[in-house]
mmCIF file with all atom_site columns, C-alpha atoms in Angstrom:
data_model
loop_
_atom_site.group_PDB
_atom_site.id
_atom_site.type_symbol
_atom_site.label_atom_id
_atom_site.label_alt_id
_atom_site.label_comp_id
_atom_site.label_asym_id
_atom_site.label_entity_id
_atom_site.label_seq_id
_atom_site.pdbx_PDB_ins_code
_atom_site.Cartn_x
_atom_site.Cartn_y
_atom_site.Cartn_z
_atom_site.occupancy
_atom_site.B_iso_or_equiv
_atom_site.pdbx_formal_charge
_atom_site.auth_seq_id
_atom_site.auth_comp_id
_atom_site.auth_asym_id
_atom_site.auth_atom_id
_atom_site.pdbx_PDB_model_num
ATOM 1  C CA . UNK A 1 1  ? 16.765  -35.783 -15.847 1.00 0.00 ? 1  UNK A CA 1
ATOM 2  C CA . UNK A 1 2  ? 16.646  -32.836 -18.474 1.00 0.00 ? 2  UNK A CA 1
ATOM 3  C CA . UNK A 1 3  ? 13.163  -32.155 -17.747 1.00 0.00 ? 3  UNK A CA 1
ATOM 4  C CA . UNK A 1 4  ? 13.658  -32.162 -13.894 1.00 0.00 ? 4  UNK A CA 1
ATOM 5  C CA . UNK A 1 5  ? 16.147  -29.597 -14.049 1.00 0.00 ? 5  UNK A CA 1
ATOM 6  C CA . UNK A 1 6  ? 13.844  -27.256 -16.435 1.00 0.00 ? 6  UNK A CA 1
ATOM 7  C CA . UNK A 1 7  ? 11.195  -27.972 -13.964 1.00 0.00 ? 7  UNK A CA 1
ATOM 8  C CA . UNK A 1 8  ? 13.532  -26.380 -10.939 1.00 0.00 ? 8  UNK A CA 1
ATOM 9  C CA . UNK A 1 9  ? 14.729  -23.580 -12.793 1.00 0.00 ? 9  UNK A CA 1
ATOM 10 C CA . UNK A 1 10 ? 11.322  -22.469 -13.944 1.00 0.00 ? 10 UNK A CA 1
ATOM 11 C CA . UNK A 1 11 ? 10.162  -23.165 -9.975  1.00 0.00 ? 11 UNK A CA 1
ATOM 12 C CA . UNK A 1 12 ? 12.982  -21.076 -8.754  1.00 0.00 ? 12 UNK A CA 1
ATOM 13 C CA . UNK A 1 13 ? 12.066  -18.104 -11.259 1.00 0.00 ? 13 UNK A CA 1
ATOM 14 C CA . UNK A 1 14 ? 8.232   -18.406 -10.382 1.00 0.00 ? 14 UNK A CA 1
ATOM 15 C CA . UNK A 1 15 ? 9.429   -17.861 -6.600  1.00 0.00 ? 15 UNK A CA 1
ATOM 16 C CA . UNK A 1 16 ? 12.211  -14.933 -7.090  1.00 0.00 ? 16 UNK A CA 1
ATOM 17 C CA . UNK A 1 17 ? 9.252   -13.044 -9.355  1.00 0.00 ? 17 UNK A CA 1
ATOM 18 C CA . UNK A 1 18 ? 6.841   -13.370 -6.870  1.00 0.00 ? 18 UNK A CA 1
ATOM 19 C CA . UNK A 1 19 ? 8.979   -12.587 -3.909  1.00 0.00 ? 19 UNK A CA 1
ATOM 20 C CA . UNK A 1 20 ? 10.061  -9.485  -6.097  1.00 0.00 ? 20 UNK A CA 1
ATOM 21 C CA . UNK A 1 21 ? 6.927   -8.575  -6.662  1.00 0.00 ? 21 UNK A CA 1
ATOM 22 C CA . UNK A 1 22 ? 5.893   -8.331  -2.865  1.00 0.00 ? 22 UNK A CA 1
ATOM 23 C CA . UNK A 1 23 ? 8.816   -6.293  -1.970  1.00 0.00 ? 23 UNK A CA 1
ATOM 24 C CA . UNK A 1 24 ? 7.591   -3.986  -5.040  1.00 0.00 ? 24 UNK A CA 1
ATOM 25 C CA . UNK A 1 25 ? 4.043   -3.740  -3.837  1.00 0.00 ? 25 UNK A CA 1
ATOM 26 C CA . UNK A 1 26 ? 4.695   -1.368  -0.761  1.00 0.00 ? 26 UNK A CA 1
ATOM 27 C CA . UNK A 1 27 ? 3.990   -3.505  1.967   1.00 0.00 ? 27 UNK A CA 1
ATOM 28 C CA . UNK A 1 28 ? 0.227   -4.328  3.123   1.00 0.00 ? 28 UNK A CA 1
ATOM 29 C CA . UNK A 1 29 ? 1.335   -2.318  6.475   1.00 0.00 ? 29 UNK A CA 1
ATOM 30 C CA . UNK A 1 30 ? -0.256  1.356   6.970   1.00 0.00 ? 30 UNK A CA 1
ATOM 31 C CA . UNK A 1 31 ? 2.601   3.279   6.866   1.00 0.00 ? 31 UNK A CA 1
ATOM 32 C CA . UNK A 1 32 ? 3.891   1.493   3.258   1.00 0.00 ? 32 UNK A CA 1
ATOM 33 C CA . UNK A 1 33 ? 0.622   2.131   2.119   1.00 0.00 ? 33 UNK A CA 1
ATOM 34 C CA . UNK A 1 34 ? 0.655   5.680   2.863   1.00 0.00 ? 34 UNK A CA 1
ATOM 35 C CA . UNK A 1 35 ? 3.855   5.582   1.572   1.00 0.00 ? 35 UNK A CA 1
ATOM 36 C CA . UNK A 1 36 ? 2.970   3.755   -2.005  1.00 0.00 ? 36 UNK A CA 1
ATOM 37 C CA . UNK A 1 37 ? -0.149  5.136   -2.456  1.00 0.00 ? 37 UNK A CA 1
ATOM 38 C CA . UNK A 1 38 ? -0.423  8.867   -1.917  1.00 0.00 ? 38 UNK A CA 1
ATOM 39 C CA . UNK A 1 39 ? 3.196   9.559   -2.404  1.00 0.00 ? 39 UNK A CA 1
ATOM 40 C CA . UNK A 1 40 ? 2.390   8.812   -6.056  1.00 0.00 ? 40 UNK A CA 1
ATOM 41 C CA . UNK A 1 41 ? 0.729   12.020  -6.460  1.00 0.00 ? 41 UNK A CA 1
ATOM 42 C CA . UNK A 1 42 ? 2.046   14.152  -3.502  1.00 0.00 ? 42 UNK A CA 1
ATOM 43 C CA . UNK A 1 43 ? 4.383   14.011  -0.967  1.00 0.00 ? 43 UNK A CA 1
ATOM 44 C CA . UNK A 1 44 ? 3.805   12.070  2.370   1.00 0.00 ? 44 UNK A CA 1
ATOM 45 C CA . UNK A 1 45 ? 4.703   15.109  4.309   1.00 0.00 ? 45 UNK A CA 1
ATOM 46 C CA . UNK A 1 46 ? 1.858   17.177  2.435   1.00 0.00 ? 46 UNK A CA 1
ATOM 47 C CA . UNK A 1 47 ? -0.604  14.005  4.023   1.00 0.00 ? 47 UNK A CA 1
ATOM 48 C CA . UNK A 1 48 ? 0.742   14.307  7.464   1.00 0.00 ? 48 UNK A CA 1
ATOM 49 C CA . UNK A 1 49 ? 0.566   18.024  7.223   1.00 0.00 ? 49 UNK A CA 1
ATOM 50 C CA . UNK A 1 50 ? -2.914  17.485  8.696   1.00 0.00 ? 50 UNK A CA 1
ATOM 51 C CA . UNK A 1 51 ? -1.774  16.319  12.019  1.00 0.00 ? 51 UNK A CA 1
ATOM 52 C CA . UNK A 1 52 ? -5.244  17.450  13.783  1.00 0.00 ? 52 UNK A CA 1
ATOM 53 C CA . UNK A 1 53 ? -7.511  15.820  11.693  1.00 0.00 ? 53 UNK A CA 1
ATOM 54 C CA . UNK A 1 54 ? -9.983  12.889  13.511  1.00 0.00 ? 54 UNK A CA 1
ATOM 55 C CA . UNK A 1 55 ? -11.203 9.278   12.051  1.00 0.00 ? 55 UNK A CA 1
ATOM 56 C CA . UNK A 1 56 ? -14.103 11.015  9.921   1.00 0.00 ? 56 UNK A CA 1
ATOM 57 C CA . UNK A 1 57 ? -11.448 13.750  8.342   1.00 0.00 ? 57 UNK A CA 1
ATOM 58 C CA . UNK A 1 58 ? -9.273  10.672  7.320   1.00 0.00 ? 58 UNK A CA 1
ATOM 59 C CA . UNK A 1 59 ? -12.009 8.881   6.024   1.00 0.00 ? 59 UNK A CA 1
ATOM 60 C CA . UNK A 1 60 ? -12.911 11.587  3.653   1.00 0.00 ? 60 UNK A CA 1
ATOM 61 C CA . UNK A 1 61 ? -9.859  12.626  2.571   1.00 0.00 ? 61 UNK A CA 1
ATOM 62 C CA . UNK A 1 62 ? -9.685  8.996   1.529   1.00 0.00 ? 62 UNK A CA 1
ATOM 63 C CA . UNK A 1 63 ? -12.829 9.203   -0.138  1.00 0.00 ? 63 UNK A CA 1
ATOM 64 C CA . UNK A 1 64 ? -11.639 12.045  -1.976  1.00 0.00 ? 64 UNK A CA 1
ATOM 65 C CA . UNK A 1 65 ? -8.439  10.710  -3.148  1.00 0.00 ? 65 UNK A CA 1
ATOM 66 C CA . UNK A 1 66 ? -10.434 7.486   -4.122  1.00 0.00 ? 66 UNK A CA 1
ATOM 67 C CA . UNK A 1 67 ? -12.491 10.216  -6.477  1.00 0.00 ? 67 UNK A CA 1
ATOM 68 C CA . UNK A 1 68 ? -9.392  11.365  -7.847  1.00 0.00 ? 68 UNK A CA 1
ATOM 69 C CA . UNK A 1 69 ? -8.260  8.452   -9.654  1.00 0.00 ? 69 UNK A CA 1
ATOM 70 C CA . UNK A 1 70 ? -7.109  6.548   -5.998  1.00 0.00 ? 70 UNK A CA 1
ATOM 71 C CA . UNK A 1 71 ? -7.517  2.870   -6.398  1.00 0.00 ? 71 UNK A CA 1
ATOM 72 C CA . UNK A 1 72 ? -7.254  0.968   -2.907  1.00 0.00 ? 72 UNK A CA 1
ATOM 73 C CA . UNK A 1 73 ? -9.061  -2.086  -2.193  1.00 0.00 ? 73 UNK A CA 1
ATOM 74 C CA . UNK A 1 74 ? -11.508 -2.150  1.350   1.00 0.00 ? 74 UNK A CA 1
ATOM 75 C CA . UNK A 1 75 ? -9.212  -3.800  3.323   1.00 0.00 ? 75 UNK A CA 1
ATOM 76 C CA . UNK A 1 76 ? -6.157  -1.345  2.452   1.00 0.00 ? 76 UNK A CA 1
ATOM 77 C CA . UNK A 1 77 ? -8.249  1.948   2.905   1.00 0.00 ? 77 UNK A CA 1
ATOM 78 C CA . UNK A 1 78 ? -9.375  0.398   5.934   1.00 0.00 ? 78 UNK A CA 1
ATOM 79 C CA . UNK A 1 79 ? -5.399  0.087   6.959   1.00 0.00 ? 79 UNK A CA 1
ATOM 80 C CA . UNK A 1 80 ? -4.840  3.321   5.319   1.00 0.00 ? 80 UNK A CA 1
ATOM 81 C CA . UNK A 1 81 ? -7.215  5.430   7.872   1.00 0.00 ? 81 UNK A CA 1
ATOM 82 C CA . UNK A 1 82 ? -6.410  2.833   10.850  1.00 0.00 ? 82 UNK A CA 1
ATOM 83 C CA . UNK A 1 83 ? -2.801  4.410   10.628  1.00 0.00 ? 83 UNK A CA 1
ATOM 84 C CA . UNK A 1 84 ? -3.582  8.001   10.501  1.00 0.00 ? 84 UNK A CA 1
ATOM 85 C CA . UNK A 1 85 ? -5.851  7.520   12.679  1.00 0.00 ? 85 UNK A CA 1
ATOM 86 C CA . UNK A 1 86 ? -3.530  5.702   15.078  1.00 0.00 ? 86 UNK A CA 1
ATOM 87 C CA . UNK A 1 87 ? -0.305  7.938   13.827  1.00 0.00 ? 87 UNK A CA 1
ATOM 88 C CA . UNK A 1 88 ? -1.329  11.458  13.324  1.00 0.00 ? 88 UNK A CA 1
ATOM 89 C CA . UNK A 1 89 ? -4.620  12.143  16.072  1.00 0.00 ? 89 UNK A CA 1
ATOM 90 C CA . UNK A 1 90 ? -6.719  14.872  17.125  1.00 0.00 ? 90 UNK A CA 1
ATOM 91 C CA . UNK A 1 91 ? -4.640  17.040  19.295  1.00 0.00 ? 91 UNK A CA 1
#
């Protein structure tokens, strides 16, 4: 019985740590990207600033964070640009 209940409690910690975590991480959405990622080095009204800017601007202005120290995986930059894309167009 003693080793049943150790069992649950270290089950129940494994899951509140790893649900923790996820709220933590941002979100895997584009605006909590934008949010966790570039707001780490400037504010996300500084990114949004440049409203105008089409697919290819986004794109490098992700490439160019990514050369200053950005770390992203393919799959978030790819959410990352999708949103700006989608949120803040060419007008």
């Amino acid at each position: 019985m003693r080793h049943r209940s150790r069992t649950s409690v270290v089950l129940a910690f494994l899951v509140i740590v790893t649900v923790s975590l996820g709220a933590c991480s941002g979100g895997t959405d584009g605006a909590s990207l934008v949010q966790s990622r570039c707001d780490s080095c400037h504010s996300v009204d500084w990114v949004t600033g440049a409203s105008d800017a089409a697919r290819a601007d986004w794109e490098g202005t992700v490439a160019r964070m990514e050369a200053k120290g950005l770390q992203v995986t393919d799959e978030e930059r790819a959410t990352i640009i999708d949103h700006l894309n989608a949120t803040y167009p060419p007008e």
